[in-house]
C-alpha angles and dihedrals in degrees: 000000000000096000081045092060098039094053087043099053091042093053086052099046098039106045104358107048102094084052096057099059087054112040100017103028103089087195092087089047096051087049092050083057101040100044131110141157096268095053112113104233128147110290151183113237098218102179093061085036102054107027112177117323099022137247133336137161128280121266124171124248089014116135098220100178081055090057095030111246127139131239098263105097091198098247103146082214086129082046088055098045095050127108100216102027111239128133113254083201098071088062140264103336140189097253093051111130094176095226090146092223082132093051086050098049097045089051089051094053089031085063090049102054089041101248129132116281122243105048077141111042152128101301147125131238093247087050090054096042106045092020085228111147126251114296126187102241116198093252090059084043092054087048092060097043088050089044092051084055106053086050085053100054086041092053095037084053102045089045088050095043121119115265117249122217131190140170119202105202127178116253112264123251096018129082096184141351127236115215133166124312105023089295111145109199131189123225124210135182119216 
């Protein structure tokens, strides 16, 4: 059974991670539901990305506002860094994990090109769009009232839970125990 998981998790870490978070994790599929344009997820902020006239590679001394191109420079470098491979810049998508690699390394090129930080960042659509600040809506509200209560029945049941007792006592009539290879082991009853 031990040789059976191990080739199984490594299966799934080494070839079929990217896969799971797309057809087995039922995170992707609950945010699919529970979006809307007012949730708050890591987002491209294409306006500021794509400007005008889009997107174009970066080229120095180049005034790109003049000619009307954005501030992504088009260098797949928040494609590369993803886990499961997806293009922030195409929108909120399924495989999504949200584990913001693709913020990170955007801020890190966007410093070295001298740009503003956060052309990919926490944000919702509506943010994006209208460039109004978050605002609790009363779904989110509804969220965080449903939330509270699951960490109230969870406290309440682990405060009202039966106690458990239990005494760990040698074996009698053996101090220790010899096995194979020199190895001295101790035995104990619960």
């Amino acid at each position: 059974p031990l040789a059976i998981f191990t080739a199984v998790f490594y299966f799934i870490f080494a070839w079929f991670r990217e896969q799971v978070c797309v057809i087995a994790c039922p995170y992707g599929r609950l945010q699919g539901v529970l979006l809307d344009t007012k949730s708050v997820v890591v987002a491209y902020d294409y306006k500021r990305g794509e400007g005008t006239n889009g997107r174009k590679k970066f080229r120095k001394n180049e005034d790109r506002n003049t000619l009307g191109h954005g501030d992504c420079i088009d260098c797949f470098q928040c494609v590369n860094v993803c886990p499961t491979g997806i293009d922030i810049r195409n929108g909120t998508q399924l495989e999504c994990v949200n584990c913001t690699a693709c913020i990170d390394e955007c801020d890190h090129i966007m410093e070295s090109i001298n740009l503003p930080k956060g052309l990919i960042r926490y944000a919702s659509e509506e943010n994006i769009k209208t460039n109004k600040p978050f605002k609790l809506t009363a779904r989110m509200k509804g969220y965080v009232a449903v939330l509270t209560i699951l960490i109230g029945i969870l406290t309440g049941m682990l405060f009202l839970r039966n106690e458990v007792e239990a005494n760990v006592l040698r074996l009698p009539g053996q101090l220790y125990e010899h096995k194979d290879n020199n190895i001295i082991s101790n035995v104990f009853t619960y």
